[in-house]
Each structure stands twice: as structure tokens, then as C-alpha cells.
Coordinates of C-alpha atoms in Angstrom, one line a residue:
M1 CA -45.4 135.0 22.1
A2 CA -42.2 136.7 20.6
I3 CA -38.5 135.8 22.1
S4 CA -36.0 137.9 22.0
A5 CA -32.0 137.7 21.3
A6 CA -31.4 138.5 25.0
E7 CA -34.2 135.7 26.2
L8 CA -32.5 132.7 23.9
Q9 CA -29.1 133.2 24.9
N10 CA -30.4 133.2 28.4
L11 CA -32.3 130.3 27.5
A12 CA -29.2 128.7 25.9
E13 CA -27.0 129.8 29.6
L14 CA -29.2 128.9 31.7
G15 CA -30.1 124.9 29.5
S16 CA -26.1 124.0 29.5
T17 CA -25.6 125.4 32.4
A18 CA -28.1 122.8 34.4
C19 CA -26.9 120.2 31.8
A20 CA -23.3 120.6 33.0
A21 CA -24.1 120.2 36.8
G22 CA -26.3 117.2 35.9
E23 CA -30.2 118.0 36.3
D24 CA -32.9 118.2 35.1
V25 CA -32.7 121.2 31.5
L26 CA -36.6 121.0 31.0
A27 CA -37.3 121.4 35.1
V28 CA -34.9 124.1 35.6
L29 CA -35.4 125.9 32.3
R30 CA -39.9 125.8 32.3
P31 CA -39.3 127.2 35.8
R32 CA -38.2 130.7 34.3
F33 CA -39.4 130.6 30.8
P34 CA -43.4 130.0 32.1
A35 CA -45.1 131.5 29.2
L36 CA -43.0 129.3 26.6
T37 CA -43.4 125.6 26.3
I38 CA -40.4 123.7 26.3
T39 CA -39.5 120.8 25.0
R40 CA -36.8 118.2 24.1
C41 CA -35.7 115.4 21.7
P42 CA -32.7 113.3 21.0
S43 CA -30.8 115.3 18.3
S44 CA -30.7 112.4 16.2
D45 CA -34.9 112.6 15.8
V46 CA -34.0 116.1 14.2
T47 CA -32.7 116.9 10.9
E48 CA -33.2 120.9 10.1
S49 CA -30.7 123.0 11.1
P50 CA -30.5 124.2 14.0
F51 CA -31.0 128.1 15.2
Q52 CA -27.9 127.2 17.4
Q53 CA -26.3 124.8 18.3
G54 CA -24.3 124.4 21.7
D55 CA -22.4 121.3 23.8
Y56 CA -25.3 119.8 24.6
F57 CA -28.2 120.7 22.6
D58 CA -28.9 122.6 19.8
L59 CA -32.4 124.8 19.7
H60 CA -34.4 125.2 17.6
L61 CA -37.6 127.3 17.6
V62 CA -40.7 126.3 17.2
D63 CA -44.4 128.3 15.6
T64 CA -47.4 126.4 17.6
S65 CA -49.6 128.6 15.9
E66 CA -50.7 126.0 13.5
H67 CA -52.1 122.7 14.2
C68 CA -49.0 121.4 13.3
W69 CA -45.8 122.5 15.4
R70 CA -43.5 123.5 12.8
L71 CA -39.9 124.9 13.2
T72 CA -38.8 128.3 12.2
N73 CA -35.6 130.5 12.3
N74 CA -38.0 134.0 12.8
M75 CA -37.9 134.4 16.3
A76 CA -41.6 136.6 16.6
A77 CA -43.0 133.6 15.6
T78 CA -42.1 131.5 18.0
T79 CA -44.1 130.2 20.9
A80 CA -42.0 127.2 21.8
V81 CA -38.6 125.6 21.8
L82 CA -36.9 122.3 21.4
L83 CA -34.2 121.2 23.1
A84 CA -32.0 118.7 20.4
M85 CA -30.4 116.9 23.0
H86 CA -26.5 115.3 22.3
R87 CA -25.5 111.9 23.9
R88 CA -23.6 113.6 27.4
R89 CA -20.1 113.7 26.8
S90 CA -17.5 112.5 28.2

């Protein structure tokens, strides 16, 4: 599934709103983007530059078409997104 720039923007905005409200970001995003695999990890687990940075998480695009997942910047190859979560800001 290719993802559009508008869909990525919508995902990032909905995710940020969920985080700001203290909601479980995956519980909010997964039902709204059912064809897209969405996962998260601590930002300290990812050394690659993100596709997009945010206040609550960095957004990484993932290509899962091969046996091993790999990060990509190619929206046409994106089949999943990884939310690299920041520590909660006070």
C-alpha cells in the first residue's frame, strides 16, 4: 500500500493529538488506518533519521515487502510506519 503525503500528515496530526490527550496512540491510529501496519518503539532504539519529526514521536516509513523490514523515505514503498516515541514532555 502506498501512502500519500496527506495521509501521512493526517496520521501525524491524529497521533500527536492522541498523545497530547494522554490516549494510547496505537489504539487511536490503527482503526483509522486499517491497511497500514503501525508500530512504536522508544526513539532511542532508532538511529536512522526520521521521515518526519514531531513533539511526541518521530515518524519513520517502513517497507515490509521483503523478509526483513527496512526503513525507507519512499512513500510508494511504504507498507508500515514506525512511531519512535519521545519521552513524555512535562
